[in-house]
mmCIF file of C-alpha atoms and ligand atoms in Angstrom:
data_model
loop_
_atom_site.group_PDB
_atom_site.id
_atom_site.type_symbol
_atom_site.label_atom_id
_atom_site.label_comp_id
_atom_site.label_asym_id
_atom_site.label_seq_id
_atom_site.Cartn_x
_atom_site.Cartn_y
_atom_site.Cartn_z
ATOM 1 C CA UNK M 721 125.038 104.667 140.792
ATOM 2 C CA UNK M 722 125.559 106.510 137.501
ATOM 3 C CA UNK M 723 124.866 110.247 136.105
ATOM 4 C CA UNK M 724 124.798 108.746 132.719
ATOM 5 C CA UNK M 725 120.782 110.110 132.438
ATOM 6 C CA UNK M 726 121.104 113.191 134.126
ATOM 7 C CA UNK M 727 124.037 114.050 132.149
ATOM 8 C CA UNK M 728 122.116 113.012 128.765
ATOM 9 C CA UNK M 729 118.787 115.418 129.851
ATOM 10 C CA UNK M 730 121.304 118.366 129.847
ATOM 11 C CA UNK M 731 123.379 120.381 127.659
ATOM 12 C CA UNK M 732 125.896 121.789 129.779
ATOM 13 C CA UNK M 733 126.594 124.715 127.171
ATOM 14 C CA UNK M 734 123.523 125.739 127.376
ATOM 15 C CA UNK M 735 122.301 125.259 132.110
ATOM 16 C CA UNK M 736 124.681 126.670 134.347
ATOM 17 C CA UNK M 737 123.759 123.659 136.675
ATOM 18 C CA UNK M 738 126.618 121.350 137.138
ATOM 19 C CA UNK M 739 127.908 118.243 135.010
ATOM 20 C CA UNK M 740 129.019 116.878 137.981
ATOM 21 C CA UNK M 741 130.996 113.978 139.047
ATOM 22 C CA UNK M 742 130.372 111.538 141.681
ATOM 23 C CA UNK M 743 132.015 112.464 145.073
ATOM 24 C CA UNK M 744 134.474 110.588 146.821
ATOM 25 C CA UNK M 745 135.333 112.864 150.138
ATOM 26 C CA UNK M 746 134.315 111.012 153.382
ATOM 27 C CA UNK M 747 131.865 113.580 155.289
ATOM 28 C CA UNK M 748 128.857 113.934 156.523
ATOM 29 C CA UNK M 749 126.166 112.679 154.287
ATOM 30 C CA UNK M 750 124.003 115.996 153.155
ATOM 31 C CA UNK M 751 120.094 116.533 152.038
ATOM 32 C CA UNK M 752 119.055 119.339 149.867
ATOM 33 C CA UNK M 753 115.567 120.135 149.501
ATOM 34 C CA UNK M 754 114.809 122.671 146.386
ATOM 35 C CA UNK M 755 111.992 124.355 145.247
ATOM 36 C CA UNK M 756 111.623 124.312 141.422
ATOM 37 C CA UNK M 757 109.470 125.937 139.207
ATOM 38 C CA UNK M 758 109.210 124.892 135.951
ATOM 39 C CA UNK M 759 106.077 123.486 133.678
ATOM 40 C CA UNK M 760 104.967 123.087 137.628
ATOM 41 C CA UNK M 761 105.925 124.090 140.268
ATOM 42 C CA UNK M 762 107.760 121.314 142.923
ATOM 43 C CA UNK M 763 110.315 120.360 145.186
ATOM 44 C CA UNK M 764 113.106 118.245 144.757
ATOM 45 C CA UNK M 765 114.201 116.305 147.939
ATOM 46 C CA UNK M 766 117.343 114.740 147.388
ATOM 47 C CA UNK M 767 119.624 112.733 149.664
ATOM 48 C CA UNK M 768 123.351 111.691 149.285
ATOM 49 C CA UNK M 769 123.899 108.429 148.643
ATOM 50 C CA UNK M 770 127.058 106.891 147.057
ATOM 51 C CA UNK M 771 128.864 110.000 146.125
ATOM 52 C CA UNK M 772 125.411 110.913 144.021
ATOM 53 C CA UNK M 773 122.120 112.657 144.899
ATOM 54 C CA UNK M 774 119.022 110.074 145.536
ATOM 55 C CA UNK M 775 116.347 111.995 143.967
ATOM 56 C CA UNK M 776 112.387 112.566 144.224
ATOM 57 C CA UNK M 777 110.106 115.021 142.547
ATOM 58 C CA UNK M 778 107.761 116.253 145.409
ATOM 59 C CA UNK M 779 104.546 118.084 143.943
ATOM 60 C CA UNK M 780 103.358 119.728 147.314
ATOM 61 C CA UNK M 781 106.617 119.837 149.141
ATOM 62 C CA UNK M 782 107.404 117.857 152.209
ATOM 63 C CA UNK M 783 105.245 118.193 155.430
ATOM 64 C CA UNK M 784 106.078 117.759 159.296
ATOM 65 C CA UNK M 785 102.615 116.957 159.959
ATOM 66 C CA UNK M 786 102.901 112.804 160.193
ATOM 67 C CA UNK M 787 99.672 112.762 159.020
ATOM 68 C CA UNK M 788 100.782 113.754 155.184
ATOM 69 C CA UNK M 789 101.801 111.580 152.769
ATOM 70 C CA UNK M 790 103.194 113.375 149.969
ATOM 71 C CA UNK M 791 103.726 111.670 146.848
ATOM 72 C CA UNK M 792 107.154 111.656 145.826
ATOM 73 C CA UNK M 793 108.485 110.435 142.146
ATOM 74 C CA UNK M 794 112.019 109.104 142.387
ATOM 75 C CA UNK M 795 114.251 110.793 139.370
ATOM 76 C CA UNK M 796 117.498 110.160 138.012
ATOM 77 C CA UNK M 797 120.488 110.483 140.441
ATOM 78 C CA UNK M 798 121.830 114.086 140.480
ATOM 79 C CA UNK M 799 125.777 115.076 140.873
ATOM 80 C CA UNK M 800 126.915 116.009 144.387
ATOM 81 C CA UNK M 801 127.294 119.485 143.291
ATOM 82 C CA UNK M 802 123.753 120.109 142.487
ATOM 83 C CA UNK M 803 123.301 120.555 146.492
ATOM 84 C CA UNK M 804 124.566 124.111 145.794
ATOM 85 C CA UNK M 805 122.188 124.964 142.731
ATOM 86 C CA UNK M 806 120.240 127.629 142.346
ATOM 87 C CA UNK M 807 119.302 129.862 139.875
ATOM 88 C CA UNK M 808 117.597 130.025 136.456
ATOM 89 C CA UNK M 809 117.664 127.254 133.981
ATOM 90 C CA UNK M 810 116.951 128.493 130.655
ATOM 91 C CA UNK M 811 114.089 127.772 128.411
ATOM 92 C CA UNK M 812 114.208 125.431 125.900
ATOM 93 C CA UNK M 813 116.560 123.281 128.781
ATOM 94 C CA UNK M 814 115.530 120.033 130.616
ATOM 95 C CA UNK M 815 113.523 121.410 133.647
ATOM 96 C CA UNK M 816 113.392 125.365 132.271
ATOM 97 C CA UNK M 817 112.380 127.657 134.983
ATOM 98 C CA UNK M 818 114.265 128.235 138.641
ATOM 99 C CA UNK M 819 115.607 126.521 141.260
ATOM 100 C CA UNK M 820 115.711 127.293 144.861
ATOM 101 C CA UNK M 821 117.325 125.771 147.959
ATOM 102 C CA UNK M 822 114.047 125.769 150.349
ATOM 103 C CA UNK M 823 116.277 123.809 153.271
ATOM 104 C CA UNK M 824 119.463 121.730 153.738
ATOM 105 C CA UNK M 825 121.497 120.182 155.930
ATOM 106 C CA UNK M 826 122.784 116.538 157.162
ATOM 107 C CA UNK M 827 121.364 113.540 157.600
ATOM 108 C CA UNK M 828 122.198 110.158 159.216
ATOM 109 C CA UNK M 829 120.245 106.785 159.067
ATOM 110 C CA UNK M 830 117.377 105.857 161.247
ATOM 111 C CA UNK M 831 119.057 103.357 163.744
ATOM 112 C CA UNK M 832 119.096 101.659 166.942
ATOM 113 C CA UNK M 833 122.774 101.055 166.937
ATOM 114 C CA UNK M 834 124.799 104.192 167.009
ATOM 115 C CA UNK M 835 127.718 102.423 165.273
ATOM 116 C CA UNK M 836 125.882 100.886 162.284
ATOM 117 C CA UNK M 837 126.837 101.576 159.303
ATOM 118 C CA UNK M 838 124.946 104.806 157.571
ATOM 119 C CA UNK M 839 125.295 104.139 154.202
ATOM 120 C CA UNK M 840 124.741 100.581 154.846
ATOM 121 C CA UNK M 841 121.357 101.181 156.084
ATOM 122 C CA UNK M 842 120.514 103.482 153.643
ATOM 123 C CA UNK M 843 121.393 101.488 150.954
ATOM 124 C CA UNK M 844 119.276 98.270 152.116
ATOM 125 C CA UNK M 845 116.511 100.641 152.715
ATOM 126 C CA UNK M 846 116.575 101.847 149.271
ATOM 127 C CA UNK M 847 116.571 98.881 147.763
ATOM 128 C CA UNK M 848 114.035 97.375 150.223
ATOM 129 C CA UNK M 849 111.361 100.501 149.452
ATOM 130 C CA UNK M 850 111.441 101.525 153.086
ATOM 131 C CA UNK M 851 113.974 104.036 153.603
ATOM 132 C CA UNK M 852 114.075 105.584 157.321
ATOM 133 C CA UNK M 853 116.047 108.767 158.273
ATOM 134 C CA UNK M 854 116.425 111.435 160.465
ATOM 135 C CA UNK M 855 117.410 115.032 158.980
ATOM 136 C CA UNK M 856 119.394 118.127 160.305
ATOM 137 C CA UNK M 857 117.516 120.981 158.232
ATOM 138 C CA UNK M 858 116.956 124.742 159.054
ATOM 139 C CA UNK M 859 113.074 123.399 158.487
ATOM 140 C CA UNK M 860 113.044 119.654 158.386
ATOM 141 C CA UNK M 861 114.130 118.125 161.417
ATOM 142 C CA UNK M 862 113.753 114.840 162.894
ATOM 143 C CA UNK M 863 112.659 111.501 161.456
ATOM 144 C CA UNK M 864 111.195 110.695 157.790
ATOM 145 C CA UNK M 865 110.799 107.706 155.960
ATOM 146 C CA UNK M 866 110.577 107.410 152.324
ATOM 147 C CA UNK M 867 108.219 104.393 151.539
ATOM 148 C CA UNK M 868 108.147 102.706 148.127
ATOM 149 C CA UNK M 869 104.175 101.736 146.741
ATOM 150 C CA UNK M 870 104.285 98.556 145.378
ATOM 151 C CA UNK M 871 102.085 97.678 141.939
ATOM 152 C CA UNK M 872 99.176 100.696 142.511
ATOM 153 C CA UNK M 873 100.439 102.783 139.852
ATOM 154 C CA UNK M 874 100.773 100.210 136.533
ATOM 155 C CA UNK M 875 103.723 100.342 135.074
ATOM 156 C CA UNK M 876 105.224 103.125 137.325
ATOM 157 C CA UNK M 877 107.877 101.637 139.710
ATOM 158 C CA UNK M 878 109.195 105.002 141.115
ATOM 159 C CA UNK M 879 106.531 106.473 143.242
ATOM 160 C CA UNK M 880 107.382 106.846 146.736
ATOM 161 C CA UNK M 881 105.618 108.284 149.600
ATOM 162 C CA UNK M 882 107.658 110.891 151.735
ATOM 163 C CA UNK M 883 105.890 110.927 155.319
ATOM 164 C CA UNK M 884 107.073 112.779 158.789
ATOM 165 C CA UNK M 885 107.434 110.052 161.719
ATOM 166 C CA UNK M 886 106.126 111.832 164.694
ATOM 167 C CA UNK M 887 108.515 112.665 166.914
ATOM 168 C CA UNK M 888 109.246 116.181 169.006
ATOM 169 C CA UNK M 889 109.469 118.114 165.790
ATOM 170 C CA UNK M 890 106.619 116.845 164.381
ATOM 171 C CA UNK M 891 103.104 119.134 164.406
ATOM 172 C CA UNK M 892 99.726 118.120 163.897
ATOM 173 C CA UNK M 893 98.943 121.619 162.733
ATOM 174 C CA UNK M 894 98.223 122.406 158.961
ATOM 175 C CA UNK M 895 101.699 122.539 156.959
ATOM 176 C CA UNK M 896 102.169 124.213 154.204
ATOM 177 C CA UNK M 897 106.132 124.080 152.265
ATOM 178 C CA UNK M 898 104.582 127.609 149.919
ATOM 179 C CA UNK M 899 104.300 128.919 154.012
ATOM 180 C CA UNK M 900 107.956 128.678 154.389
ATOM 181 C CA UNK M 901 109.099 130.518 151.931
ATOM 182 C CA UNK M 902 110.216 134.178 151.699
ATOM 183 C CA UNK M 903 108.578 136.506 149.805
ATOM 184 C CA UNK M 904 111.894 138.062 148.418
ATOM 185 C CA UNK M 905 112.513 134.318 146.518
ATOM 186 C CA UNK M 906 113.298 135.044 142.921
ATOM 187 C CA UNK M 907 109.963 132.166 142.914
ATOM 188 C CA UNK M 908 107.744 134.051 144.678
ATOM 189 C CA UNK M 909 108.401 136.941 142.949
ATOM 190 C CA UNK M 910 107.144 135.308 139.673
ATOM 191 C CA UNK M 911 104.582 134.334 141.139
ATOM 192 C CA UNK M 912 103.061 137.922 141.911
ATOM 193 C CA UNK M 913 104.289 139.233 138.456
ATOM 194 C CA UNK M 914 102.253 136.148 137.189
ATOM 195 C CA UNK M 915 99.237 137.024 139.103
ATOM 196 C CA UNK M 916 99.285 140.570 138.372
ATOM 197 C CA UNK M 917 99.828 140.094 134.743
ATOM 198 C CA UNK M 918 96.843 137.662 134.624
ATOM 199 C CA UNK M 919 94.717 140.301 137.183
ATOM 200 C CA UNK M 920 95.347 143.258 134.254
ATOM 201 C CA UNK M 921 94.121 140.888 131.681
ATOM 202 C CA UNK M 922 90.691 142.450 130.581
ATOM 203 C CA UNK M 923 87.970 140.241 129.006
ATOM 204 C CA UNK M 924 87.349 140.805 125.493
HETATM 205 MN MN1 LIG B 1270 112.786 119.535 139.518
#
């Protein structure tokens, strides 16, 4: 695992987010999901692995309706530290715009044996395209899998599907990750500055 492209997207003069290094301290393994806006507006799930963060780029957000599948592009491994990133990245940067934490917590492997080995699994599952999980959030609890497509996409070989496995915190009811948001976010507030600007604009 290596920060060598995330490190070569950014110039750390210029983002306050963090140049990182690859943690070593044995705790539990954490999840971050944030909420970026930038050309457009996403979420970035990400999932320790190996001292780094696993990362995808999730246009609509993650869902606990099982029934979703949201599309989820895997990106460059992200520092440990980023779990605690918020704020504005400036324009003209790699990703200009601002971040968000929307939810984090832990996260263990999906397993039958209690004893297995977390990482172990994890790592297997990564590699196999079939990752299986089961989070500790404030919103996401319960079981995901992260499930590689295979050859739909060309030449693409990072798109992923993120999908809820139905279980007691699952819902079959609409879910929306904009829903779950506060309307005091530094996001959402640029959102209704947006809107207003573009509701002033008069036609010529
Ligand atoms: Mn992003």
């Amino acid at each position: 695992m290596s920060l060598s492209l995330y490190k070569k997207k950014r110039d750390f003069k210029q983002t306050a987010e963090p140049a990182g290094a690859v943690n070593t301290a044995k705790e539990k393994l954490i999840f971050v999901v944030q909420r970026h806006k930038a050309s457009h507006l996403h979420y970035d799930f990400r999932l320790e692995l190996n001292g780094v963060l696993k990362s995808w780029a999730v246009p609509k957000g993650p869902s606990l309706n099982p029934g979703d599948k949201r599309l989820a592009m895997m990106v460059e491994d992200h520092p440990y530290e980023y779990k605690d990133f918020k704020g504005v990245i400036p324009e003209g940067n790699y990703g200009a715009g601002i971040v968000e934490i929307w939810d984090k917590g832990t996260y263990t492997a999906l397993k039958d044996d209690k004893d297995a080995n977390d990482e172990k699994l994890l790592k297997a599952g990564l590699k196999s395209g079939n990752l299986k999980f089961v989070l500790k959030g404030k919103k996401l609890k319960g079981e995901f899998a992260l499930v590689k497509i295979k050859n739909n996409y060309g030449d693409k070989d990072n798109v992923w599907l993120l999908i809820k496995h139905r279980d007691k915190y699952a819902t079959d009811k609409k879910y929306d990750s904009e829903k779950e948001t506060l309307k005091t976010s530094p996001i959402n507030k640029l959102i209704s500055k947006e809107k207003n600007l573009r509701k002033n604009d008069k036609p010529l």
